[in-house]
Amino acid sequence: MTLKIDHVSREFVSNAGELVTALDNIELVIEDQEFICFLGPSGCGKTTLLRIIAGLDTATSGRVVHDDHEICAPDPKMAMIFQEYSLYPWRNVLENVAFGLELRGIDRDTRIKEAERYLDLVGLEDFSRSFPYELSGGMRQRVAVARALAVDPAVLLMDEPFGALDAQSRNMMQKELLDIWNKTKKTIVFVTHSVDEAVFLADRIVVFTPRPGRIRENIPLNLPRPRERTSAEFASIRRHVLDLIDETSKSGKV
Amino acid sequence: MKKNLKYFLPIIVIFCWEVIAIVVNNEFILPRVESVLAILAEPLKDLFGSGSLLENAYMSIYRVVTGFLLGACVAIPLGILMGRVEWLDDAIDPILQVLRPIPPIAWIPLALAWFKIGFGSILFIIFIGAFFPILVNSIDGVKRVNRTWIETAQIFGASNLQLLIKVIVPAALPTIWTGLRVGFGVAWMSVVAAEMLPGTTSGLGYLIMYAYNFGQIQVIIAGMIVIGLIGLCIDFLLRQVERRKLHWQGMER
């Protein structure tokens, strides 16, 4: 399986009536089981690209191809995890996790069993009858991850999934995500504006420049996992990426 | 003391009423508390050949429930449709904005012209009373459904029907429910007003108007108390459903 982003551009008309290029001719191939991070300041189009991959948005030109078929609408082989507010507050945790299976017409017993299995995977088996508002932010995102995994997608699309969490839960969730990724071997496309998060998680970091959104650099990371945030290698990659972002944001202002 | 004020105040009000009634000493202006209580104590007693309090209350409730359900059956689907389909909303909204501020009672002459005196025109007035609050809240509820909830369903490949049934309607339900509560309140006020129309021969509105003709002020007040209590009870029931079934309201996270 590969995910091919083929000369994708996206333009839109701003409220002021100007034509804004959110993405300019993006070319990228994402390999099977790869953990890739889209990194860049807000407004650089990384979320727009993720939404195009997800089939929630359409490219002005170019196309996204997944296993020889072009993405025009949400694809059953992909699941997306949003930053927040994605759980249904009127459903309990188990019913939330089973939601995707329910839409696909899986019978009740099977989908409950599957949902329980994935709740187990994210360590929330004791909370299946709780409602989202009874959970902490980190737990809610774990439910969202379980819900996405339950439909057995090949690709997980994550849009700043830990962006609304406090630093501690965020670090914990990053570790757990790597754990889950190891167990399930999904391809993960992860959008973030945190350099630290990207360096901790990714096999490859794609750094975006803002307005027009372009790929500044593709940085493969060969650091072994688990990665130590305080190690010298970690710090040097971090510095390199930070410099890139600094540079692009400066040039963006001129 | 401040906390108990809500229990004390009714007692004070009733006490003052009694004192004033004794001073005025005229049953045709202000009857004594006990004569009103005497009427309330016998809800099954026939009052000057117009049926008992209970019979008339039943008639009013029957009318209001029928008209209210009719209004809800039209307003909720239309509201959901208008909330989802922008051009439809744009097309209907101006008419809605003009019709909405017209009080249900102002429709009475038209109702009489169209449906003649009787059940039809009363039903129409109740329908109008219930319809607008339910419609407006349904539109609003559907429009304000969190975009992420919709997109999550789309990601999982929801069809339009699934999206409607499994996301839009449950998400909008608390707002729709508020519309139902407000709509019922207006419908209840409308039925009492509509029953005062000439030619009506049952219902609490009729009863208190008829009692006026006989100078039976204690029946009027007893009827008003029953009207108030029924409205209160129904609102309480609707609130209870809201608390049990829509407990997630305001807790979206």
Coordinates of C-alpha atoms in Angstrom, one line a residue, chain B residues 51-253:
Chain B
G51 CA -69.4 19.7 33.2
S52 CA -66.9 19.4 36.0
L53 CA -63.5 21.0 36.4
L54 CA -61.9 17.6 35.5
E55 CA -64.0 17.0 32.4
N56 CA -63.2 20.5 31.1
A57 CA -59.6 20.1 32.0
Y58 CA -59.5 16.8 30.1
M59 CA -61.1 18.5 27.1
S60 CA -58.5 21.3 27.1
I61 CA -55.6 18.8 27.5
Y62 CA -57.0 16.6 24.7
R63 CA -57.2 19.6 22.4
V64 CA -53.8 21.0 23.2
V65 CA -52.1 17.7 22.9
T66 CA -53.7 17.0 19.5
G67 CA -52.8 20.5 18.2
F68 CA -49.4 20.4 19.7
L69 CA -48.5 17.0 18.2
L70 CA -49.8 18.1 14.8
G71 CA -47.6 21.2 15.1
A72 CA -44.6 19.2 16.1
C73 CA -45.1 16.7 13.3
V74 CA -44.9 19.5 10.8
A75 CA -42.4 21.8 12.5
I76 CA -39.7 19.2 13.4
P77 CA -39.2 17.7 9.9
L78 CA -39.5 21.1 8.3
G79 CA -37.0 22.6 10.8
I80 CA -34.5 19.8 10.2
L81 CA -34.8 20.2 6.4
M82 CA -34.4 24.0 6.7
G83 CA -31.4 23.6 9.0
R84 CA -29.7 21.3 6.4
V85 CA -30.7 22.8 3.1
E86 CA -29.5 26.3 2.8
W87 CA -31.6 27.5 -0.2
L88 CA -34.7 26.2 1.5
D89 CA -33.9 28.2 4.6
D90 CA -33.2 31.3 2.5
A91 CA -36.5 30.9 0.7
I92 CA -38.7 30.3 3.7
D93 CA -37.0 32.4 6.4
P94 CA -38.5 35.8 5.3
I95 CA -42.1 34.4 5.5
L96 CA -41.2 32.8 8.8
Q97 CA -39.9 36.1 10.2
V98 CA -43.1 37.9 9.3
L99 CA -45.5 35.2 10.6
R100 CA -43.7 34.4 13.8
P101 CA -44.4 37.6 15.8
I102 CA -48.2 37.3 15.1
P103 CA -49.7 36.1 18.3
P104 CA -51.8 32.9 18.0
I105 CA -54.9 34.8 19.2
A106 CA -54.6 37.2 16.2
W107 CA -55.3 34.1 14.0
I108 CA -58.7 33.5 15.6
P109 CA -60.8 35.5 13.2
L110 CA -59.1 33.8 10.2
A111 CA -59.5 30.4 11.9
L112 CA -63.2 31.1 12.3
A113 CA -63.5 32.1 8.7
W114 CA -61.7 29.0 7.5
F115 CA -62.8 26.3 9.9
K116 CA -66.0 27.7 11.4
I117 CA -66.7 27.6 15.2
G118 CA -65.6 24.3 16.7
F119 CA -62.7 21.9 17.1
G120 CA -61.1 22.7 13.8
S121 CA -60.5 26.4 14.6
I122 CA -59.3 25.7 18.1
L123 CA -56.9 23.1 16.7
F124 CA -55.6 25.5 14.2
I125 CA -54.9 28.2 16.9
I126 CA -53.0 25.6 19.0
F127 CA -51.2 24.4 15.9
I128 CA -50.0 28.0 15.2
G129 CA -49.0 28.5 18.8
A130 CA -46.9 25.4 19.0
F131 CA -45.6 25.5 15.4
F132 CA -43.3 28.5 15.4
P133 CA -41.2 27.9 18.6
I134 CA -40.7 24.3 17.6
L135 CA -39.7 25.2 14.0
V136 CA -37.3 28.0 15.0
N137 CA -35.6 25.8 17.6
S138 CA -35.3 22.8 15.2
I139 CA -33.7 25.0 12.6
D140 CA -31.3 26.4 15.1
G141 CA -30.5 23.1 16.7
V142 CA -29.6 21.5 13.3
K143 CA -27.6 24.5 12.2
R144 CA -25.5 24.4 15.3
V145 CA -24.5 20.8 15.1
N146 CA -20.8 20.6 15.7
R147 CA -19.0 20.2 12.4
T148 CA -16.5 17.6 13.7
W149 CA -19.4 15.3 14.6
I150 CA -20.7 15.5 11.1
E151 CA -17.2 15.0 9.6
T152 CA -16.5 12.1 11.9
A153 CA -19.5 10.3 10.5
Q154 CA -18.5 11.2 7.0
I155 CA -15.1 9.7 7.5
F156 CA -16.7 6.5 8.5
G157 CA -18.7 6.6 5.3
A158 CA -22.1 7.6 6.7
S159 CA -24.9 7.9 4.1
N160 CA -27.0 11.0 4.2
L161 CA -29.7 9.1 6.0
Q162 CA -27.4 7.7 8.6
L163 CA -25.9 11.1 9.1
L164 CA -29.4 12.5 9.8
I165 CA -30.5 9.7 12.1
K166 CA -27.4 9.0 14.0
V167 CA -25.8 12.4 14.2
I168 CA -27.9 15.4 13.2
V169 CA -31.1 14.5 15.0
P170 CA -29.5 13.3 18.3
A171 CA -27.2 16.3 18.3
A172 CA -30.0 18.8 17.7
L173 CA -32.4 17.0 20.1
P174 CA -31.7 19.2 23.2
T175 CA -32.5 22.4 21.2
I176 CA -35.6 20.7 19.6
W177 CA -36.7 19.7 23.0
T178 CA -36.5 23.3 24.2
G179 CA -38.6 24.2 21.3
L180 CA -41.2 21.6 22.3
R181 CA -41.3 22.9 25.8
V182 CA -41.7 26.5 24.7
G183 CA -44.2 25.4 22.0
F184 CA -46.3 23.5 24.5
G185 CA -46.4 26.5 26.8
V186 CA -47.6 28.8 24.0
A187 CA -50.1 26.1 22.8
W188 CA -51.5 25.8 26.3
M189 CA -52.0 29.6 26.5
S190 CA -53.6 29.5 23.1
V191 CA -56.1 26.8 23.9
V192 CA -57.5 28.6 26.9
A193 CA -57.9 31.8 24.8
A194 CA -59.4 29.8 21.9
E195 CA -61.9 28.2 24.2
M196 CA -63.3 31.6 25.1
L197 CA -64.6 32.0 21.6
P198 CA -68.4 32.1 21.3
G199 CA -69.9 28.8 20.4
T200 CA -67.4 26.7 22.4
T201 CA -69.1 24.5 24.9
S202 CA -66.3 22.8 26.8
G203 CA -62.8 23.3 28.1
L204 CA -61.2 25.3 30.9
G205 CA -61.3 28.5 28.9
Y206 CA -64.9 28.0 28.2
L207 CA -65.6 27.2 31.9
I208 CA -64.1 30.3 33.3
M209 CA -65.7 32.5 30.7
Y210 CA -69.1 30.9 31.3
A211 CA -68.6 31.3 35.1
Y212 CA -68.1 35.0 34.5
N213 CA -71.6 35.1 33.0
F214 CA -72.9 33.7 36.3
G215 CA -70.8 35.9 38.4
Q216 CA -69.1 32.8 39.8
I217 CA -65.7 34.4 40.5
Q218 CA -64.6 31.5 42.7
V219 CA -65.0 29.2 39.7
I220 CA -63.0 31.6 37.6
I221 CA -60.2 31.6 40.1
A222 CA -60.3 27.8 40.6
G223 CA -60.2 27.3 36.8
M224 CA -57.2 29.6 36.5
I225 CA -55.4 27.7 39.2
V226 CA -56.1 24.5 37.4
I227 CA -54.8 26.0 34.2
G228 CA -51.7 27.1 35.9
L229 CA -51.1 23.7 37.6
I230 CA -51.6 21.7 34.4
G231 CA -49.1 23.9 32.5
L232 CA -46.7 23.5 35.3
C233 CA -47.1 19.7 35.5
I234 CA -46.5 19.3 31.8
D235 CA -43.5 21.5 31.8
F236 CA -42.1 19.5 34.7
L237 CA -42.6 16.3 32.9
L238 CA -40.9 17.6 29.8
R239 CA -38.0 18.8 32.0
Q240 CA -37.7 15.4 33.6
V241 CA -37.4 13.7 30.2
E242 CA -34.7 16.3 29.3
R243 CA -32.8 15.6 32.5
R244 CA -32.8 11.8 32.0
K245 CA -32.4 11.5 28.3
L246 CA -30.5 14.6 27.3
H247 CA -28.1 14.7 30.3
W248 CA -25.1 15.3 28.1
Q249 CA -26.4 18.8 27.2
G250 CA -23.9 21.5 27.8
M251 CA -21.2 18.8 28.4
E252 CA -19.9 18.6 24.9
R253 CA -16.2 18.0 25.1

